[in-house]
Amino acid sequence: MSAVKKIAVLTSGGDSQGMNAAVRAVVRSALFRGLEVYGVQRGYQGLLNRDLRQMDLRSVGDIIQRGGTILQTARCKDFMTSEGQQRGADILRELGIDGLVVIGGDGSYQGANKLSKLGIKTMGLPGTIDNDIPFTDFTIGFDTAVSIVVDAINKLRDTMTSHERSSVVEVMGRHCGDIALYAGLASGAEAILVPEVPFDVKEISLRMKENFQKGKRHGIVVVAEGAGGGEDVSRQITEYSGIEPRVTVLGHIQRGGAPTHNDRILASRLGDYAVKRLIEGDSGKAIGIVNGEFVATDIDKVVNTKKQFNLEMYELALRLSQ
Ligand code: ADP
Ligand code: F6P
């Protein structure tokens, strides 16, 4: 016997590639197991506006390969208040919806945690390019965002090498340097600036100057937005070394386009597993995959834990790019 009969799914906060694949997985897995399933438009805002529609197999056709989210997303101030959260829980109860899957980042998880404490059976799926959610190795969208950054750095490196120039590339990640770290390692960047590790722009600038003198023909510095603006870092490099880097701010390009196969597979597996746990009567869990195994962790614990930065990988990236 299933613990839930009618569930809903929403996407919230910053979108990420693979959210559509996750919505598809939730909808089809729910239908396959005999549940009714509803899509909430525009995250918690849509919930408070009662903007829900019943989903069928065809509602999620032709979306596994698309970036963005067909359910759209929003940042909803009203839901930050306890009155808003209570209203959201009341609306779900009134509609007879007994389970909710929230696909989003840390903020969206905070909302899911509140709903769970108000008695709604809730599951969180990590949908964010930032990879800043603990208790999962990767978040949905991260792999695609890193591929986009690596592709951009490959292109920049071509022209930088021709001109013997340096490049500062600003990537997303306000509080988490994982996009910078993974893209920096994968593209051989000479310096990676992240919010988690202190850095010295003077030392980086002088090293880059010395490297040019020793025969390096380019210098790539990847800066996570949370570690400082690309323009500011570039200005400092000029000040310390006379080098005049070209600055590229990749911005929202990193959040669009077709998800990689890794993100589609991650989203499909997590979506299916979330439905399974709801059916089994579980609630208030954030779903992740750690070392290839599904992990369901209390959302409360997830939102109160900071993801560990991989210092070993960071040091490796710097060692290999000398
Ligand atoms: P993300 O999920 O990408 O981290 P946000 O931080 O913008 O994005 O959060 C998305 C939405 O989640 C917010 O607009 C708000 O509606 C809800 N939310 C965020 N923090 C909380 C909170 N502490 N309590 C309840 N809801 C929250
Ligand atoms: O959390 C995802 C993210 O893309 C961050 O990396 C970035 O700092 C932020 O969202 C940008 O937010 P907005 O879409 O509001 O510009």
mmCIF file of C-alpha atoms and ligand atoms in Angstrom:
data_model
loop_
_atom_site.group_PDB
_atom_site.id
_atom_site.type_symbol
_atom_site.label_atom_id
_atom_site.label_comp_id
_atom_site.label_asym_id
_atom_site.label_seq_id
_atom_site.Cartn_x
_atom_site.Cartn_y
_atom_site.Cartn_z
ATOM 1 C CA MET A 1 0.000 0.000 0.000
ATOM 2 C CA SER A 2 1.344 3.404 -0.996
ATOM 3 C CA ALA A 3 1.649 6.030 1.740
ATOM 4 C CA VAL A 4 0.750 8.720 -0.816
ATOM 5 C CA LYS A 5 -1.859 8.845 -3.586
ATOM 6 C CA LYS A 6 -1.536 12.299 -5.018
ATOM 7 C CA ILE A 7 1.786 14.119 -5.208
ATOM 8 C CA ALA A 8 3.087 17.391 -6.650
ATOM 9 C CA VAL A 9 6.438 18.500 -8.017
ATOM 10 C CA LEU A 10 7.945 21.982 -8.260
ATOM 11 C CA THR A 11 11.214 23.621 -9.321
ATOM 12 C CA SER A 12 12.452 26.570 -7.290
ATOM 13 C CA GLY A 13 15.292 29.091 -6.988
ATOM 14 C CA GLY A 14 17.941 29.352 -9.704
ATOM 15 C CA ASP A 15 17.193 26.898 -12.488
ATOM 16 C CA SER A 16 19.702 24.272 -13.606
ATOM 17 C CA GLN A 17 20.117 22.006 -16.592
ATOM 18 C CA GLY A 18 18.546 18.650 -15.808
ATOM 19 C CA MET A 19 15.619 20.015 -13.829
ATOM 20 C CA ASN A 20 13.378 18.960 -16.715
ATOM 21 C CA ALA A 21 14.812 15.458 -16.644
ATOM 22 C CA ALA A 22 14.079 15.362 -12.899
ATOM 23 C CA VAL A 23 10.480 16.555 -13.400
ATOM 24 C CA ARG A 24 10.029 13.916 -16.096
ATOM 25 C CA ALA A 25 11.371 11.212 -13.799
ATOM 26 C CA VAL A 26 9.133 12.237 -10.893
ATOM 27 C CA VAL A 27 6.019 12.426 -13.088
ATOM 28 C CA ARG A 28 6.547 9.186 -14.954
ATOM 29 C CA SER A 29 7.702 7.218 -11.913
ATOM 30 C CA ALA A 30 4.642 8.416 -10.005
ATOM 31 C CA LEU A 31 2.276 7.536 -12.850
ATOM 32 C CA PHE A 32 3.929 4.162 -13.300
ATOM 33 C CA ARG A 33 3.277 3.407 -9.634
ATOM 34 C CA GLY A 34 -0.380 4.431 -9.880
ATOM 35 C CA LEU A 35 -0.187 7.894 -8.286
ATOM 36 C CA GLU A 36 -1.820 11.097 -9.436
ATOM 37 C CA VAL A 37 0.777 13.802 -10.038
ATOM 38 C CA TYR A 38 0.546 17.592 -10.295
ATOM 39 C CA GLY A 39 3.071 20.137 -11.559
ATOM 40 C CA VAL A 40 3.303 23.390 -9.633
ATOM 41 C CA GLN A 41 4.160 26.349 -11.868
ATOM 42 C CA ARG A 42 6.828 28.876 -10.644
ATOM 43 C CA GLY A 43 7.937 27.210 -7.424
ATOM 44 C CA TYR A 44 6.516 28.270 -4.067
ATOM 45 C CA GLN A 45 4.963 31.349 -5.717
ATOM 46 C CA GLY A 46 2.822 29.064 -7.879
ATOM 47 C CA LEU A 47 1.880 27.013 -4.846
ATOM 48 C CA LEU A 48 0.604 30.120 -3.047
ATOM 49 C CA ASN A 49 -1.213 31.151 -6.275
ATOM 50 C CA ARG A 50 -2.700 27.635 -6.603
ATOM 51 C CA ASP A 51 -1.088 27.389 -10.017
ATOM 52 C CA LEU A 52 -1.057 23.600 -10.340
ATOM 53 C CA ARG A 53 -1.932 21.320 -13.224
ATOM 54 C CA GLN A 54 -2.367 17.597 -13.456
ATOM 55 C CA MET A 55 0.465 15.899 -15.342
ATOM 56 C CA ASP A 56 0.210 12.895 -17.624
ATOM 57 C CA LEU A 57 2.804 10.924 -19.549
ATOM 58 C CA ARG A 58 2.718 13.403 -22.419
ATOM 59 C CA SER A 59 3.109 16.472 -20.184
ATOM 60 C CA VAL A 60 6.777 15.598 -19.807
ATOM 61 C CA GLY A 61 7.443 14.398 -23.357
ATOM 62 C CA ASP A 62 10.394 15.844 -25.310
ATOM 63 C CA ILE A 63 11.969 17.592 -22.309
ATOM 64 C CA ILE A 64 14.772 15.297 -21.109
ATOM 65 C CA GLN A 65 17.202 17.120 -23.402
ATOM 66 C CA ARG A 66 16.082 20.661 -22.624
ATOM 67 C CA GLY A 67 17.671 23.171 -20.261
ATOM 68 C CA GLY A 68 15.499 25.422 -18.108
ATOM 69 C CA THR A 69 12.384 24.049 -16.483
ATOM 70 C CA ILE A 70 8.964 23.568 -18.039
ATOM 71 C CA LEU A 71 7.473 24.226 -14.600
ATOM 72 C CA GLN A 72 9.377 27.526 -14.506
ATOM 73 C CA THR A 73 10.891 28.772 -11.299
ATOM 74 C CA ALA A 74 10.662 31.767 -9.013
ATOM 75 C CA ARG A 75 12.009 33.321 -5.887
ATOM 76 C CA CYS A 76 9.056 33.845 -3.562
ATOM 77 C CA LYS A 77 9.319 36.307 -0.678
ATOM 78 C CA ASP A 78 5.904 35.408 0.786
ATOM 79 C CA PHE A 79 7.059 31.856 1.320
ATOM 80 C CA MET A 80 9.901 33.077 3.539
ATOM 81 C CA THR A 81 7.321 33.972 6.195
ATOM 82 C CA SER A 82 5.704 31.430 8.521
ATOM 83 C CA GLU A 83 2.241 32.632 7.345
ATOM 84 C CA GLY A 84 3.240 31.934 3.731
ATOM 85 C CA GLN A 85 4.539 28.476 4.614
ATOM 86 C CA GLN A 86 1.360 27.656 6.561
ATOM 87 C CA ARG A 87 -0.745 28.834 3.595
ATOM 88 C CA GLY A 88 1.296 26.602 1.259
ATOM 89 C CA ALA A 89 0.745 23.572 3.494
ATOM 90 C CA ASP A 90 -2.990 24.376 3.794
ATOM 91 C CA ILE A 91 -3.377 24.656 0.012
ATOM 92 C CA LEU A 92 -1.707 21.285 -0.527
ATOM 93 C CA ARG A 93 -3.965 19.656 2.083
ATOM 94 C CA GLU A 94 -7.063 21.296 0.614
ATOM 95 C CA LEU A 95 -6.153 19.902 -2.825
ATOM 96 C CA GLY A 96 -5.663 16.464 -1.320
ATOM 97 C CA ILE A 97 -1.964 16.442 -2.221
ATOM 98 C CA ASP A 98 -0.126 14.331 0.305
ATOM 99 C CA GLY A 99 3.429 14.439 -1.036
ATOM 100 C CA LEU A 100 5.669 17.095 -2.603
ATOM 101 C CA VAL A 101 8.967 16.857 -4.472
ATOM 102 C CA VAL A 102 10.972 20.093 -4.407
ATOM 103 C CA ILE A 103 13.750 20.415 -6.982
ATOM 104 C CA GLY A 104 16.108 23.283 -6.145
ATOM 105 C CA GLY A 105 19.045 24.550 -4.181
ATOM 106 C CA ASP A 106 19.735 25.386 -0.574
ATOM 107 C CA GLY A 107 17.004 28.056 -0.293
ATOM 108 C CA SER A 108 14.403 25.768 -1.841
ATOM 109 C CA TYR A 109 15.447 23.062 0.625
ATOM 110 C CA GLN A 110 14.819 25.499 3.488
ATOM 111 C CA GLY A 111 11.265 25.905 2.172
ATOM 112 C CA ALA A 112 10.837 22.140 1.825
ATOM 113 C CA ASN A 113 12.064 21.710 5.397
ATOM 114 C CA LYS A 114 9.401 24.124 6.642
ATOM 115 C CA LEU A 115 6.643 22.308 4.736
ATOM 116 C CA SER A 116 7.826 19.007 6.097
ATOM 117 C CA LYS A 117 7.631 20.377 9.651
ATOM 118 C CA LEU A 118 4.056 21.426 8.862
ATOM 119 C CA GLY A 119 3.198 17.820 8.116
ATOM 120 C CA ILE A 120 3.572 17.667 4.330
ATOM 121 C CA LYS A 121 5.490 14.620 3.124
ATOM 122 C CA THR A 122 8.347 16.315 1.330
ATOM 123 C CA MET A 123 11.374 15.186 -0.671
ATOM 124 C CA GLY A 124 14.169 17.452 -1.900
ATOM 125 C CA LEU A 125 16.175 16.910 -5.077
ATOM 126 C CA PRO A 126 19.421 18.882 -5.477
ATOM 127 C CA GLY A 127 18.815 21.100 -8.514
ATOM 128 C CA THR A 128 21.506 23.764 -8.768
ATOM 129 C CA ILE A 129 24.591 24.346 -10.887
ATOM 130 C CA ASP A 130 26.584 25.335 -7.785
ATOM 131 C CA ASN A 131 27.151 21.836 -6.318
ATOM 132 C CA ASP A 132 26.790 23.400 -2.876
ATOM 133 C CA ILE A 133 24.438 20.801 -1.368
ATOM 134 C CA PRO A 134 26.000 18.343 1.101
ATOM 135 C CA PHE A 135 25.144 14.603 1.285
ATOM 136 C CA THR A 136 25.301 14.201 -2.469
ATOM 137 C CA ASP A 137 28.437 13.998 -4.585
ATOM 138 C CA PHE A 138 26.881 16.105 -7.323
ATOM 139 C CA THR A 139 23.868 18.327 -7.854
ATOM 140 C CA ILE A 140 21.724 18.278 -10.978
ATOM 141 C CA GLY A 141 23.138 20.839 -13.455
ATOM 142 C CA PHE A 142 26.670 21.025 -12.087
ATOM 143 C CA ASP A 143 28.175 18.697 -14.686
ATOM 144 C CA THR A 144 26.627 20.716 -17.524
ATOM 145 C CA ALA A 145 27.741 24.040 -16.061
ATOM 146 C CA VAL A 146 31.316 22.768 -15.707
ATOM 147 C CA SER A 147 31.286 21.527 -19.337
ATOM 148 C CA ILE A 148 30.182 24.973 -20.488
ATOM 149 C CA VAL A 149 32.992 26.651 -18.548
ATOM 150 C CA VAL A 150 35.593 24.177 -19.820
ATOM 151 C CA ASP A 151 34.435 24.731 -23.392
ATOM 152 C CA ALA A 152 34.695 28.507 -22.930
ATOM 153 C CA ILE A 153 38.202 28.242 -21.436
ATOM 154 C CA ASN A 154 39.330 26.031 -24.336
ATOM 155 C CA LYS A 155 38.282 28.795 -26.718
ATOM 156 C CA LEU A 156 39.870 31.527 -24.634
ATOM 157 C CA ARG A 157 43.090 29.558 -24.387
ATOM 158 C CA ASP A 158 43.384 29.428 -28.214
ATOM 159 C CA THR A 159 43.371 33.169 -28.591
ATOM 160 C CA MET A 160 45.332 33.831 -25.389
ATOM 161 C CA THR A 161 48.122 31.532 -26.592
ATOM 162 C CA SER A 162 48.276 33.231 -30.009
ATOM 163 C CA HIS A 163 48.715 36.610 -28.367
ATOM 164 C CA GLU A 164 50.655 35.438 -25.301
ATOM 165 C CA ARG A 165 48.023 36.942 -23.066
ATOM 166 C CA SER A 166 46.313 36.062 -19.865
ATOM 167 C CA SER A 167 42.643 35.609 -19.192
ATOM 168 C CA VAL A 168 40.531 36.041 -16.083
ATOM 169 C CA VAL A 169 37.342 33.993 -16.291
ATOM 170 C CA GLU A 170 34.605 34.731 -13.763
ATOM 171 C CA VAL A 171 32.274 31.822 -13.129
ATOM 172 C CA MET A 172 29.172 31.374 -10.987
ATOM 173 C CA GLY A 173 29.260 30.285 -7.356
ATOM 174 C CA ARG A 174 28.507 32.903 -4.716
ATOM 175 C CA HIS A 175 29.341 30.700 -1.755
ATOM 176 C CA CYS A 176 30.783 27.611 -3.385
ATOM 177 C CA GLY A 177 33.897 27.314 -5.526
ATOM 178 C CA ASP A 178 33.120 23.928 -7.075
ATOM 179 C CA ILE A 179 32.395 25.201 -10.596
ATOM 180 C CA ALA A 180 35.709 27.094 -10.539
ATOM 181 C CA LEU A 181 37.548 24.104 -9.040
ATOM 182 C CA TYR A 182 36.276 21.414 -11.415
ATOM 183 C CA ALA A 183 36.462 23.632 -14.516
ATOM 184 C CA GLY A 184 39.866 24.926 -13.443
ATOM 185 C CA LEU A 185 41.290 21.436 -13.001
ATOM 186 C CA ALA A 186 39.737 20.197 -16.247
ATOM 187 C CA SER A 187 41.080 23.097 -18.260
ATOM 188 C CA GLY A 188 44.532 23.424 -16.717
ATOM 189 C CA ALA A 189 43.988 26.891 -15.236
ATOM 190 C CA GLU A 190 47.066 28.449 -13.630
ATOM 191 C CA ALA A 191 45.080 29.893 -10.728
ATOM 192 C CA ILE A 192 41.684 29.101 -9.197
ATOM 193 C CA LEU A 193 40.151 31.645 -6.833
ATOM 194 C CA VAL A 194 37.360 30.318 -4.633
ATOM 195 C CA PRO A 195 35.557 31.647 -1.558
ATOM 196 C CA GLU A 196 36.648 28.647 0.543
ATOM 197 C CA VAL A 197 40.428 29.150 0.261
ATOM 198 C CA PRO A 198 42.366 32.342 1.047
ATOM 199 C CA PHE A 199 44.479 33.588 -1.859
ATOM 200 C CA ASP A 200 47.054 36.245 -2.605
ATOM 201 C CA VAL A 201 46.571 38.022 -5.930
ATOM 202 C CA LYS A 202 50.047 39.553 -5.688
ATOM 203 C CA GLU A 203 51.654 36.119 -5.455
ATOM 204 C CA ILE A 204 49.492 34.835 -8.331
ATOM 205 C CA SER A 205 50.406 37.862 -10.480
ATOM 206 C CA LEU A 206 54.135 37.543 -9.899
ATOM 207 C CA ARG A 207 54.001 33.789 -10.552
ATOM 208 C CA MET A 208 52.164 34.415 -13.812
ATOM 209 C CA LYS A 209 54.787 36.994 -14.857
ATOM 210 C CA GLU A 210 57.579 34.556 -14.056
ATOM 211 C CA ASN A 211 55.789 31.799 -15.993
ATOM 212 C CA PHE A 212 55.559 34.040 -19.058
ATOM 213 C CA GLN A 213 59.299 34.754 -18.730
ATOM 214 C CA LYS A 214 59.974 30.998 -18.533
ATOM 215 C CA GLY A 215 58.110 30.379 -21.777
ATOM 216 C CA LYS A 216 54.440 29.890 -20.854
ATOM 217 C CA ARG A 217 52.334 31.380 -23.571
ATOM 218 C CA HIS A 218 49.116 31.989 -21.665
ATOM 219 C CA GLY A 219 47.800 32.392 -18.149
ATOM 220 C CA ILE A 220 44.287 31.387 -17.171
ATOM 221 C CA VAL A 221 42.816 32.533 -13.868
ATOM 222 C CA VAL A 222 39.386 31.169 -12.939
ATOM 223 C CA VAL A 223 37.531 33.223 -10.340
ATOM 224 C CA ALA A 224 34.346 32.099 -8.600
ATOM 225 C CA GLU A 225 32.044 35.111 -8.294
ATOM 226 C CA GLY A 226 32.055 34.658 -4.518
ATOM 227 C CA ALA A 227 35.839 35.112 -4.435
ATOM 228 C CA GLY A 228 35.774 38.554 -6.079
ATOM 229 C CA GLY A 229 34.754 40.111 -9.363
ATOM 230 C CA GLY A 230 36.768 39.184 -12.457
ATOM 231 C CA GLU A 231 37.337 42.874 -13.287
ATOM 232 C CA ASP A 232 38.669 43.571 -9.830
ATOM 233 C CA VAL A 233 41.038 40.597 -9.899
ATOM 234 C CA SER A 234 42.281 41.634 -13.344
ATOM 235 C CA ARG A 235 42.914 45.205 -12.146
ATOM 236 C CA GLN A 236 44.979 43.870 -9.245
ATOM 237 C CA ILE A 237 46.993 41.586 -11.542
ATOM 238 C CA THR A 238 47.881 44.616 -13.693
ATOM 239 C CA GLU A 239 48.813 46.605 -10.626
ATOM 240 C CA TYR A 240 51.164 43.910 -9.292
ATOM 241 C CA SER A 241 52.702 42.647 -12.521
ATOM 242 C CA GLY A 242 51.950 44.943 -15.441
ATOM 243 C CA ILE A 243 50.124 42.039 -17.169
ATOM 244 C CA GLU A 244 46.807 43.127 -18.679
ATOM 245 C CA PRO A 245 44.430 40.146 -18.589
ATOM 246 C CA ARG A 246 41.289 40.005 -20.713
ATOM 247 C CA VAL A 247 38.204 39.428 -18.574
ATOM 248 C CA THR A 248 35.317 37.115 -19.447
ATOM 249 C CA VAL A 249 32.265 36.927 -17.210
ATOM 250 C CA LEU A 250 30.402 33.788 -18.245
ATOM 251 C CA GLY A 251 27.253 34.628 -16.267
ATOM 252 C CA HIS A 252 23.942 32.941 -17.014
ATOM 253 C CA ILE A 253 25.322 31.151 -20.092
ATOM 254 C CA GLN A 254 26.406 28.598 -17.459
ATOM 255 C CA ARG A 255 22.788 27.859 -16.543
ATOM 256 C CA GLY A 256 21.433 27.151 -20.035
ATOM 257 C CA GLY A 257 21.594 24.594 -22.808
ATOM 258 C CA ALA A 258 21.094 20.871 -23.055
ATOM 259 C CA PRO A 259 22.047 18.927 -19.927
ATOM 260 C CA THR A 260 24.943 16.469 -20.227
ATOM 261 C CA HIS A 261 24.149 12.761 -20.113
ATOM 262 C CA ASN A 262 25.520 12.718 -16.543
ATOM 263 C CA ASP A 263 22.987 15.310 -15.410
ATOM 264 C CA ARG A 264 20.120 13.543 -17.220
ATOM 265 C CA ILE A 265 21.008 10.235 -15.612
ATOM 266 C CA LEU A 266 21.494 11.773 -12.151
ATOM 267 C CA ALA A 267 18.152 13.593 -12.429
ATOM 268 C CA SER A 268 16.337 10.476 -13.648
ATOM 269 C CA ARG A 269 17.691 8.294 -10.854
ATOM 270 C CA LEU A 270 17.092 10.835 -8.098
ATOM 271 C CA GLY A 271 13.563 11.629 -9.329
ATOM 272 C CA ASP A 272 12.561 7.985 -9.383
ATOM 273 C CA TYR A 273 14.080 7.325 -5.965
ATOM 274 C CA ALA A 274 12.275 10.314 -4.392
ATOM 275 C CA VAL A 275 8.913 8.924 -5.533
ATOM 276 C CA LYS A 276 9.812 5.487 -4.197
ATOM 277 C CA ARG A 277 10.615 6.942 -0.752
ATOM 278 C CA LEU A 278 7.331 8.908 -0.675
ATOM 279 C CA ILE A 279 5.412 5.751 -1.501
ATOM 280 C CA GLU A 280 7.210 3.976 1.332
ATOM 281 C CA GLY A 281 5.974 6.692 3.712
ATOM 282 C CA ASP A 282 9.216 8.580 4.114
ATOM 283 C CA SER A 283 9.253 12.369 4.477
ATOM 284 C CA GLY A 284 11.500 15.360 5.105
ATOM 285 C CA LYS A 285 14.426 13.862 3.185
ATOM 286 C CA ALA A 286 16.950 15.251 0.725
ATOM 287 C CA ILE A 287 17.928 12.687 -1.859
ATOM 288 C CA GLY A 288 21.461 12.353 -3.135
ATOM 289 C CA ILE A 289 23.935 9.870 -4.550
ATOM 290 C CA VAL A 290 27.192 9.324 -2.655
ATOM 291 C CA ASN A 291 29.794 6.934 -4.083
ATOM 292 C CA GLY A 292 27.157 5.498 -6.405
ATOM 293 C CA GLU A 293 24.643 4.758 -3.639
ATOM 294 C CA PHE A 294 21.334 6.543 -2.975
ATOM 295 C CA VAL A 295 21.327 8.513 0.233
ATOM 296 C CA ALA A 296 18.257 10.032 1.906
ATOM 297 C CA THR A 297 19.268 12.562 4.569
ATOM 298 C CA ASP A 298 17.012 14.643 6.817
ATOM 299 C CA ILE A 299 16.528 17.975 5.033
ATOM 300 C CA ASP A 300 16.962 19.648 8.396
ATOM 301 C CA LYS A 301 20.466 18.204 8.623
ATOM 302 C CA VAL A 302 21.272 19.085 5.013
ATOM 303 C CA VAL A 303 20.307 22.762 5.386
ATOM 304 C CA ASN A 304 22.363 23.006 8.563
ATOM 305 C CA THR A 305 25.530 21.454 7.133
ATOM 306 C CA LYS A 306 28.110 23.189 4.974
ATOM 307 C CA LYS A 307 29.432 21.204 2.044
ATOM 308 C CA GLN A 308 33.116 20.333 2.449
ATOM 309 C CA PHE A 309 35.403 21.863 -0.140
ATOM 310 C CA ASN A 310 37.752 19.388 -1.826
ATOM 311 C CA LEU A 311 41.102 20.852 -0.855
ATOM 312 C CA GLU A 312 43.019 17.866 -2.201
ATOM 313 C CA MET A 313 41.581 18.449 -5.676
ATOM 314 C CA TYR A 314 42.319 22.158 -5.392
ATOM 315 C CA GLU A 315 45.979 21.503 -4.575
ATOM 316 C CA LEU A 316 46.233 18.966 -7.386
ATOM 317 C CA ALA A 317 44.885 21.509 -9.898
ATOM 318 C CA LEU A 318 47.545 24.032 -8.865
ATOM 319 C CA ARG A 319 50.355 21.441 -8.878
ATOM 320 C CA LEU A 320 49.496 20.259 -12.365
ATOM 321 C CA SER A 321 49.220 23.694 -13.925
ATOM 322 C CA GLN A 322 52.743 24.951 -13.115
HETATM 323 P P1 ADP B 1 18.002 28.173 -4.370
HETATM 324 O O1 ADP B 1 16.983 27.147 -4.071
HETATM 325 O O2 ADP B 1 18.516 28.093 -5.769
HETATM 326 O O3 ADP B 1 19.096 28.249 -3.325
HETATM 327 P P2 ADP B 1 16.830 30.640 -3.279
HETATM 328 O O4 ADP B 1 17.814 30.768 -2.164
HETATM 329 O O5 ADP B 1 16.521 31.886 -4.045
HETATM 330 O O6 ADP B 1 17.281 29.599 -4.385
HETATM 331 O O7 ADP B 1 15.491 30.033 -2.670
HETATM 332 C C1 ADP B 1 14.382 29.766 -3.493
HETATM 333 C C2 ADP B 1 13.124 30.030 -2.762
HETATM 334 O O8 ADP B 1 13.019 29.143 -1.633
HETATM 335 C C3 ADP B 1 12.992 31.422 -2.132
HETATM 336 O O9 ADP B 1 12.560 32.385 -3.043
HETATM 337 C C4 ADP B 1 11.937 31.172 -1.080
HETATM 338 O O10 ADP B 1 10.657 31.138 -1.629
HETATM 339 C C5 ADP B 1 12.301 29.750 -0.587
HETATM 340 N N1 ADP B 1 13.146 29.882 0.598
HETATM 341 C C6 ADP B 1 14.434 30.261 0.691
HETATM 342 N N2 ADP B 1 14.860 30.300 1.958
HETATM 343 C C7 ADP B 1 13.808 29.969 2.722
HETATM 344 C C8 ADP B 1 13.585 29.843 4.146
HETATM 345 N N3 ADP B 1 14.551 30.083 5.030
HETATM 346 N N4 ADP B 1 12.363 29.473 4.549
HETATM 347 C C9 ADP B 1 11.379 29.218 3.664
HETATM 348 N N5 ADP B 1 11.506 29.324 2.340
HETATM 349 C C10 ADP B 1 12.695 29.690 1.854
HETATM 350 O O1 F6P B 2 22.471 29.381 -7.236
HETATM 351 C C1 F6P B 2 22.642 29.334 -8.608
HETATM 352 C C2 F6P B 2 23.209 30.641 -9.148
HETATM 353 O O2 F6P B 2 23.395 30.491 -10.529
HETATM 354 C C3 F6P B 2 24.508 31.106 -8.474
HETATM 355 O O3 F6P B 2 25.651 30.457 -8.957
HETATM 356 C C4 F6P B 2 24.481 32.578 -8.795
HETATM 357 O O4 F6P B 2 25.238 33.298 -7.859
HETATM 358 C C5 F6P B 2 23.027 32.904 -8.719
HETATM 359 O O5 F6P B 2 22.309 31.705 -8.923
HETATM 360 C C6 F6P B 2 22.585 33.941 -9.712
HETATM 361 O O6 F6P B 2 21.276 34.273 -9.419
HETATM 362 P P1 F6P B 2 20.299 35.061 -10.410
HETATM 363 O O7 F6P B 2 19.689 34.051 -11.302
HETATM 364 O O8 F6P B 2 19.296 35.667 -9.505
HETATM 365 O O9 F6P B 2 21.119 36.052 -11.160
#
